[in-house]
Amino acid sequence: LVVPGTTTGVHAHVLLNIKVQASAGELIGREQEHRRTLDRTVQRGLAGTGYLDCNDDDLVGLTDNMKSIWASQLGSMAVWRKTKYSVPIGRDSLNKVTSFCQNASTREAVFERYYSGFGPEVDAAALDLLRTRQELARHLGFKSWAEFQLRPLSVGDPATARQLMDRFYKDSQSTLGPYVRRMETLGESSGAVARGGSRPSGSDGSITSKV
């Protein structure tokens, strides 16, 4: 055991180096533990909890095949059920309902119930991780965790990374612009359908035309 001020025969710069390395190792271990904690809390949120009782009117837009997994295999014999479908609050249900359901109230209910599962513990875990990463980066001589992570890459620093992403964005506008505008139009039209408006149709009479 090397004790500063007590152990003889060890140069001061060696003692300083030992102290720095031990401190960095402690921070690295703390960063890994906080990352695992954040992963666990996020996974619990992604899994979701609880169910939303729905009938066919609540799930307009979803096919019978999509809804069948939420119905009881006993059908009308499942007299204990309040509604025909019991939609589990989870990632799969969120994707289906928000993508296909034309009932705005159902989309809102599923969305809010799902994201309420990401409570204060997720925020706390994320903040713990961010603070430790910032402390570790500064300990190693970097201004931020982003600078530390980017240093081995060709972009080298956050400013260069932002410039690169801006260039990608600008170069993609001529290609992606028409698709983005089409998606916005479809989104506005689908909102009108959910509120009781007319269904948007393409040139072939379908809900959407080929984009």
PDB file of C-alpha atoms in Angstrom:
ATOM      1  CA  LEU A   1       0.000   0.000   0.000  1.00  0.00           C
ATOM      2  CA  VAL A   2       1.446   3.364  -1.087  1.00  0.00           C
ATOM      3  CA  VAL A   3       0.610   6.169   1.361  1.00  0.00           C
ATOM      4  CA  PRO A   4       1.461   9.741   0.228  1.00  0.00           C
ATOM      5  CA  GLY A   5       3.731  11.489   2.762  1.00  0.00           C
ATOM      6  CA  THR A   6       4.512   8.212   4.516  1.00  0.00           C
ATOM      7  CA  THR A   7       5.814   5.711   1.990  1.00  0.00           C
ATOM      8  CA  THR A   8       9.452   6.480   1.088  1.00  0.00           C
ATOM      9  CA  GLY A   9      11.323   5.818  -2.135  1.00  0.00           C
ATOM     10  CA  VAL A  10       8.436   6.755  -4.470  1.00  0.00           C
ATOM     11  CA  HIS A  11       8.737   9.913  -6.561  1.00  0.00           C
ATOM     12  CA  ALA A  12       5.982  12.518  -6.274  1.00  0.00           C
ATOM     13  CA  HIS A  13       4.983  12.321  -9.954  1.00  0.00           C
ATOM     14  CA  VAL A  14       4.500   8.546  -9.588  1.00  0.00           C
ATOM     15  CA  LEU A  15       2.181   9.070  -6.627  1.00  0.00           C
ATOM     16  CA  LEU A  16       0.232  11.649  -8.621  1.00  0.00           C
ATOM     17  CA  ASN A  17      -0.066   9.267 -11.561  1.00  0.00           C
ATOM     18  CA  ILE A  18      -1.326   6.464  -9.302  1.00  0.00           C
ATOM     19  CA  LYS A  19      -3.965   8.783  -7.833  1.00  0.00           C
ATOM     20  CA  VAL A  20      -5.159   9.962 -11.273  1.00  0.00           C
ATOM     21  CA  GLN A  21      -5.415   6.439 -12.665  1.00  0.00           C
ATOM     22  CA  ALA A  22      -7.354   5.189  -9.660  1.00  0.00           C
ATOM     23  CA  SER A  23      -9.753   8.118  -9.891  1.00  0.00           C
ATOM     24  CA  ALA A  24     -10.331   7.543 -13.625  1.00  0.00           C
ATOM     25  CA  GLY A  25     -10.968   3.862 -13.018  1.00  0.00           C
ATOM     26  CA  GLU A  26     -13.533   4.702 -10.359  1.00  0.00           C
ATOM     27  CA  LEU A  27     -15.317   7.093 -12.727  1.00  0.00           C
ATOM     28  CA  ILE A  28     -15.322   4.537 -15.536  1.00  0.00           C
ATOM     29  CA  GLY A  29     -16.858   1.969 -13.204  1.00  0.00           C
ATOM     30  CA  ARG A  30     -19.467   4.470 -12.061  1.00  0.00           C
ATOM     31  CA  GLU A  31     -20.314   5.360 -15.673  1.00  0.00           C
ATOM     32  CA  GLN A  32     -20.847   1.694 -16.524  1.00  0.00           C
ATOM     33  CA  GLU A  33     -23.077   1.141 -13.498  1.00  0.00           C
ATOM     34  CA  HIS A  34     -25.177   4.234 -14.242  1.00  0.00           C
ATOM     35  CA  ARG A  35     -25.522   3.106 -17.873  1.00  0.00           C
ATOM     36  CA  ARG A  36     -26.808  -0.285 -16.745  1.00  0.00           C
ATOM     37  CA  THR A  37     -29.250   1.375 -14.340  1.00  0.00           C
ATOM     38  CA  LEU A  38     -30.597   3.623 -17.105  1.00  0.00           C
ATOM     39  CA  ASP A  39     -30.949   0.639 -19.444  1.00  0.00           C
ATOM     40  CA  ARG A  40     -32.962  -1.260 -16.822  1.00  0.00           C
ATOM     41  CA  THR A  41     -35.328   1.628 -16.109  1.00  0.00           C
ATOM     42  CA  VAL A  42     -35.868   2.319 -19.820  1.00  0.00           C
ATOM     43  CA  GLN A  43     -36.558  -1.351 -20.520  1.00  0.00           C
ATOM     44  CA  ARG A  44     -39.214  -1.362 -17.798  1.00  0.00           C
ATOM     45  CA  GLY A  45     -40.841   1.613 -19.481  1.00  0.00           C
ATOM     46  CA  LEU A  46     -40.670  -0.018 -22.917  1.00  0.00           C
ATOM     47  CA  ALA A  47     -42.351  -3.153 -21.582  1.00  0.00           C
ATOM     48  CA  GLY A  48     -45.321  -1.108 -20.399  1.00  0.00           C
ATOM     49  CA  THR A  49     -47.915  -1.957 -17.762  1.00  0.00           C
ATOM     50  CA  GLY A  50     -51.682  -2.294 -17.664  1.00  0.00           C
ATOM     51  CA  TYR A  51     -54.394  -2.581 -20.304  1.00  0.00           C
ATOM     52  CA  LEU A  52     -56.809  -0.335 -22.168  1.00  0.00           C
ATOM     53  CA  ASP A  53     -60.364  -1.620 -22.671  1.00  0.00           C
ATOM     54  CA  CYS A  54     -61.551  -1.046 -26.242  1.00  0.00           C
ATOM     55  CA  ASN A  55     -64.347  -1.946 -28.648  1.00  0.00           C
ATOM     56  CA  ASP A  56     -64.349  -1.954 -32.445  1.00  0.00           C
ATOM     57  CA  ASP A  57     -65.324   1.726 -32.576  1.00  0.00           C
ATOM     58  CA  ASP A  58     -62.242   2.572 -30.536  1.00  0.00           C
ATOM     59  CA  LEU A  59     -59.945   0.761 -32.969  1.00  0.00           C
ATOM     60  CA  VAL A  60     -61.234   1.941 -36.344  1.00  0.00           C
ATOM     61  CA  GLY A  61     -58.491   1.554 -38.954  1.00  0.00           C
ATOM     62  CA  LEU A  62     -56.949  -1.604 -37.545  1.00  0.00           C
ATOM     63  CA  THR A  63     -57.663  -4.847 -39.383  1.00  0.00           C
ATOM     64  CA  ASP A  64     -59.423  -7.764 -37.718  1.00  0.00           C
ATOM     65  CA  ASN A  65     -56.131  -9.642 -37.763  1.00  0.00           C
ATOM     66  CA  MET A  66     -54.373  -6.829 -35.897  1.00  0.00           C
ATOM     67  CA  LYS A  67     -57.089  -6.657 -33.239  1.00  0.00           C
ATOM     68  CA  SER A  68     -57.539 -10.422 -32.839  1.00  0.00           C
ATOM     69  CA  ILE A  69     -54.543 -10.780 -30.504  1.00  0.00           C
ATOM     70  CA  TRP A  70     -56.269  -8.432 -28.030  1.00  0.00           C
ATOM     71  CA  ALA A  71     -59.568 -10.333 -27.990  1.00  0.00           C
ATOM     72  CA  SER A  72     -60.304 -13.226 -25.660  1.00  0.00           C
ATOM     73  CA  GLN A  73     -60.059 -16.670 -27.245  1.00  0.00           C
ATOM     74  CA  LEU A  74     -63.353 -17.461 -25.510  1.00  0.00           C
ATOM     75  CA  GLY A  75     -65.121 -14.750 -27.496  1.00  0.00           C
ATOM     76  CA  SER A  76     -68.572 -13.858 -26.142  1.00  0.00           C
ATOM     77  CA  MET A  77     -68.133 -16.440 -23.392  1.00  0.00           C
ATOM     78  CA  ALA A  78     -65.614 -14.128 -21.684  1.00  0.00           C
ATOM     79  CA  VAL A  79     -68.425 -12.441 -19.757  1.00  0.00           C
ATOM     80  CA  TRP A  80     -66.036 -10.956 -17.202  1.00  0.00           C
ATOM     81  CA  ARG A  81     -64.650  -8.599 -19.844  1.00  0.00           C
ATOM     82  CA  LYS A  82     -66.094  -5.101 -20.006  1.00  0.00           C
ATOM     83  CA  THR A  83     -65.144  -4.694 -23.673  1.00  0.00           C
ATOM     84  CA  LYS A  84     -64.294  -6.846 -26.679  1.00  0.00           C
ATOM     85  CA  TYR A  85     -60.581  -6.023 -26.637  1.00  0.00           C
ATOM     86  CA  SER A  86     -58.055  -5.613 -23.883  1.00  0.00           C
ATOM     87  CA  VAL A  87     -55.111  -3.726 -25.375  1.00  0.00           C
ATOM     88  CA  PRO A  88     -51.864  -4.184 -23.414  1.00  0.00           C
ATOM     89  CA  ILE A  89     -49.971  -0.954 -22.863  1.00  0.00           C
ATOM     90  CA  GLY A  90     -46.626  -1.673 -24.517  1.00  0.00           C
ATOM     91  CA  ARG A  91     -44.398  -0.812 -27.443  1.00  0.00           C
ATOM     92  CA  ASP A  92     -46.107  -3.148 -29.929  1.00  0.00           C
ATOM     93  CA  SER A  93     -49.576  -1.788 -29.154  1.00  0.00           C
ATOM     94  CA  LEU A  94     -48.301   1.787 -29.304  1.00  0.00           C
ATOM     95  CA  ASN A  95     -46.849   1.242 -32.783  1.00  0.00           C
ATOM     96  CA  LYS A  96     -50.053  -0.343 -34.103  1.00  0.00           C
ATOM     97  CA  VAL A  97     -52.493   2.117 -32.586  1.00  0.00           C
ATOM     98  CA  THR A  98     -50.585   5.301 -33.417  1.00  0.00           C
ATOM     99  CA  SER A  99     -49.879   4.099 -36.971  1.00  0.00           C
ATOM    100  CA  PHE A 100     -53.278   2.705 -37.976  1.00  0.00           C
ATOM    101  CA  CYS A 101     -56.014   3.707 -35.541  1.00  0.00           C
ATOM    102  CA  GLN A 102     -58.214   6.546 -36.813  1.00  0.00           C
ATOM    103  CA  ASN A 103     -59.795   7.235 -33.429  1.00  0.00           C
ATOM    104  CA  ALA A 104     -57.904  10.213 -31.985  1.00  0.00           C
ATOM    105  CA  SER A 105     -59.097   9.507 -28.422  1.00  0.00           C
ATOM    106  CA  THR A 106     -57.707   5.979 -28.528  1.00  0.00           C
ATOM    107  CA  ARG A 107     -54.384   7.135 -29.949  1.00  0.00           C
ATOM    108  CA  GLU A 108     -54.118   9.765 -27.233  1.00  0.00           C
ATOM    109  CA  ALA A 109     -55.024   7.321 -24.449  1.00  0.00           C
ATOM    110  CA  VAL A 110     -52.506   4.681 -25.556  1.00  0.00           C
ATOM    111  CA  PHE A 111     -49.785   7.305 -26.060  1.00  0.00           C
ATOM    112  CA  GLU A 112     -50.276   8.901 -22.646  1.00  0.00           C
ATOM    113  CA  ARG A 113     -50.625   5.588 -20.787  1.00  0.00           C
ATOM    114  CA  TYR A 114     -47.479   4.220 -22.426  1.00  0.00           C
ATOM    115  CA  TYR A 115     -45.224   7.209 -21.798  1.00  0.00           C
ATOM    116  CA  SER A 116     -46.467   7.610 -18.231  1.00  0.00           C
ATOM    117  CA  GLY A 117     -44.452   4.438 -17.590  1.00  0.00           C
ATOM    118  CA  PHE A 118     -41.252   6.445 -18.008  1.00  0.00           C
ATOM    119  CA  GLY A 119     -41.385   8.067 -14.596  1.00  0.00           C
ATOM    120  CA  PRO A 120     -38.994  10.175 -12.481  1.00  0.00           C
ATOM    121  CA  GLU A 121     -36.661   7.205 -12.010  1.00  0.00           C
ATOM    122  CA  VAL A 122     -35.750   7.377 -15.718  1.00  0.00           C
ATOM    123  CA  ASP A 123     -34.965  11.089 -15.419  1.00  0.00           C
ATOM    124  CA  ALA A 124     -32.851  10.482 -12.324  1.00  0.00           C
ATOM    125  CA  ALA A 125     -30.928   7.625 -13.945  1.00  0.00           C
ATOM    126  CA  ALA A 126     -30.277   9.690 -17.076  1.00  0.00           C
ATOM    127  CA  LEU A 127     -29.052  12.675 -15.058  1.00  0.00           C
ATOM    128  CA  ASP A 128     -26.740  10.463 -12.980  1.00  0.00           C
ATOM    129  CA  LEU A 129     -25.243   9.046 -16.175  1.00  0.00           C
ATOM    130  CA  LEU A 130     -24.846  12.461 -17.823  1.00  0.00           C
ATOM    131  CA  ARG A 131     -23.172  13.977 -14.753  1.00  0.00           C
ATOM    132  CA  THR A 132     -20.752  11.069 -14.408  1.00  0.00           C
ATOM    133  CA  ARG A 133     -19.881  11.163 -18.103  1.00  0.00           C
ATOM    134  CA  GLN A 134     -19.229  14.893 -17.918  1.00  0.00           C
ATOM    135  CA  GLU A 135     -17.037  14.429 -14.849  1.00  0.00           C
ATOM    136  CA  LEU A 136     -15.114  11.608 -16.517  1.00  0.00           C
ATOM    137  CA  ALA A 137     -14.616  13.558 -19.746  1.00  0.00           C
ATOM    138  CA  ARG A 138     -13.252  16.592 -17.901  1.00  0.00           C
ATOM    139  CA  HIS A 139     -11.080  14.339 -15.765  1.00  0.00           C
ATOM    140  CA  LEU A 140      -9.498  13.003 -18.966  1.00  0.00           C
ATOM    141  CA  GLY A 141      -8.936  16.479 -20.370  1.00  0.00           C
ATOM    142  CA  PHE A 142     -12.001  16.951 -22.597  1.00  0.00           C
ATOM    143  CA  LYS A 143     -14.602  19.715 -22.440  1.00  0.00           C
ATOM    144  CA  SER A 144     -17.532  17.318 -22.789  1.00  0.00           C
ATOM    145  CA  TRP A 145     -18.489  13.658 -23.187  1.00  0.00           C
ATOM    146  CA  ALA A 146     -19.303  14.319 -26.854  1.00  0.00           C
ATOM    147  CA  GLU A 147     -15.773  15.606 -27.472  1.00  0.00           C
ATOM    148  CA  PHE A 148     -14.333  12.549 -25.711  1.00  0.00           C
ATOM    149  CA  GLN A 149     -16.459  10.161 -27.797  1.00  0.00           C
ATOM    150  CA  LEU A 150     -15.756  11.906 -31.105  1.00  0.00           C
ATOM    151  CA  ARG A 151     -12.004  12.318 -30.699  1.00  0.00           C
ATOM    152  CA  PRO A 152     -11.088   8.872 -32.186  1.00  0.00           C
ATOM    153  CA  LEU A 153     -13.402   9.459 -35.182  1.00  0.00           C
ATOM    154  CA  SER A 154     -12.673  11.308 -38.402  1.00  0.00           C
ATOM    155  CA  VAL A 155     -15.009  14.168 -37.439  1.00  0.00           C
ATOM    156  CA  GLY A 156     -12.911  14.772 -34.333  1.00  0.00           C
ATOM    157  CA  ASP A 157     -15.106  17.217 -32.390  1.00  0.00           C
ATOM    158  CA  PRO A 158     -18.782  18.221 -31.881  1.00  0.00           C
ATOM    159  CA  ALA A 159     -18.542  21.288 -34.146  1.00  0.00           C
ATOM    160  CA  THR A 160     -17.281  19.211 -37.076  1.00  0.00           C
ATOM    161  CA  ALA A 161     -19.963  16.596 -36.400  1.00  0.00           C
ATOM    162  CA  ARG A 162     -22.679  19.272 -36.525  1.00  0.00           C
ATOM    163  CA  GLN A 163     -21.274  20.629 -39.787  1.00  0.00           C
ATOM    164  CA  LEU A 164     -21.303  17.130 -41.270  1.00  0.00           C
ATOM    165  CA  MET A 165     -24.913  16.487 -40.209  1.00  0.00           C
ATOM    166  CA  ASP A 166     -25.962  19.905 -41.555  1.00  0.00           C
ATOM    167  CA  ARG A 167     -24.370  19.046 -44.881  1.00  0.00           C
ATOM    168  CA  PHE A 168     -26.192  15.697 -44.976  1.00  0.00           C
ATOM    169  CA  TYR A 169     -29.469  17.460 -44.218  1.00  0.00           C
ATOM    170  CA  LYS A 170     -29.016  20.099 -46.917  1.00  0.00           C
ATOM    171  CA  ASP A 171     -27.913  17.564 -49.533  1.00  0.00           C
ATOM    172  CA  SER A 172     -30.949  15.364 -48.816  1.00  0.00           C
ATOM    173  CA  GLN A 173     -33.580  18.096 -49.193  1.00  0.00           C
ATOM    174  CA  SER A 174     -33.968  17.782 -52.954  1.00  0.00           C
ATOM    175  CA  THR A 175     -34.632  14.038 -52.614  1.00  0.00           C
ATOM    176  CA  LEU A 176     -36.544  13.835 -49.335  1.00  0.00           C
ATOM    177  CA  GLY A 177     -38.481  17.097 -49.595  1.00  0.00           C
ATOM    178  CA  PRO A 178     -41.392  15.750 -51.693  1.00  0.00           C
ATOM    179  CA  TYR A 179     -41.759  12.687 -49.442  1.00  0.00           C
ATOM    180  CA  VAL A 180     -41.766  14.803 -46.272  1.00  0.00           C
ATOM    181  CA  ARG A 181     -44.439  17.120 -47.699  1.00  0.00           C
ATOM    182  CA  ARG A 182     -46.514  14.107 -48.761  1.00  0.00           C
ATOM    183  CA  MET A 183     -46.269  12.606 -45.259  1.00  0.00           C
ATOM    184  CA  GLU A 184     -47.360  15.913 -43.702  1.00  0.00           C
ATOM    185  CA  THR A 185     -50.361  16.045 -46.041  1.00  0.00           C
ATOM    186  CA  LEU A 186     -51.344  12.472 -45.199  1.00  0.00           C
ATOM    187  CA  GLY A 187     -50.947  13.204 -41.491  1.00  0.00           C
ATOM    188  CA  GLU A 188     -53.258  16.205 -41.704  1.00  0.00           C
ATOM    189  CA  SER A 189     -55.774  14.194 -43.750  1.00  0.00           C
ATOM    190  CA  SER A 190     -55.766  11.254 -41.342  1.00  0.00           C
ATOM    191  CA  GLY A 191     -56.434  13.694 -38.501  1.00  0.00           C
ATOM    192  CA  ALA A 192     -59.469  14.953 -40.374  1.00  0.00           C
ATOM    193  CA  VAL A 193     -60.709  11.367 -40.812  1.00  0.00           C
ATOM    194  CA  ALA A 194     -60.391  10.720 -37.074  1.00  0.00           C
ATOM    195  CA  ARG A 195     -62.512  13.824 -36.425  1.00  0.00           C
ATOM    196  CA  GLY A 196     -65.183  12.607 -38.841  1.00  0.00           C
ATOM    197  CA  GLY A 197     -63.952  14.163 -42.075  1.00  0.00           C
ATOM    198  CA  SER A 198     -63.700  12.531 -45.463  1.00  0.00           C
ATOM    199  CA  ARG A 199     -61.105   9.869 -46.150  1.00  0.00           C
ATOM    200  CA  PRO A 200     -58.182  10.986 -48.345  1.00  0.00           C
ATOM    201  CA  SER A 201     -57.923   9.091 -51.604  1.00  0.00           C
ATOM    202  CA  GLY A 202     -55.284   8.743 -54.271  1.00  0.00           C
ATOM    203  CA  SER A 203     -55.782   8.659 -57.997  1.00  0.00           C
ATOM    204  CA  ASP A 204     -56.781   4.995 -57.789  1.00  0.00           C
ATOM    205  CA  GLY A 205     -59.418   5.644 -55.120  1.00  0.00           C
ATOM    206  CA  SER A 206     -57.333   4.114 -52.335  1.00  0.00           C
ATOM    207  CA  ILE A 207     -56.548   5.866 -49.080  1.00  0.00           C
ATOM    208  CA  THR A 208     -53.041   6.678 -50.260  1.00  0.00           C
ATOM    209  CA  SER A 209     -51.544   6.849 -53.693  1.00  0.00           C
ATOM    210  CA  LYS A 210     -48.073   5.664 -54.515  1.00  0.00           C
ATOM    211  CA  VAL A 211     -45.471   8.079 -53.225  1.00  0.00           C
TER     212      VAL A 211
END
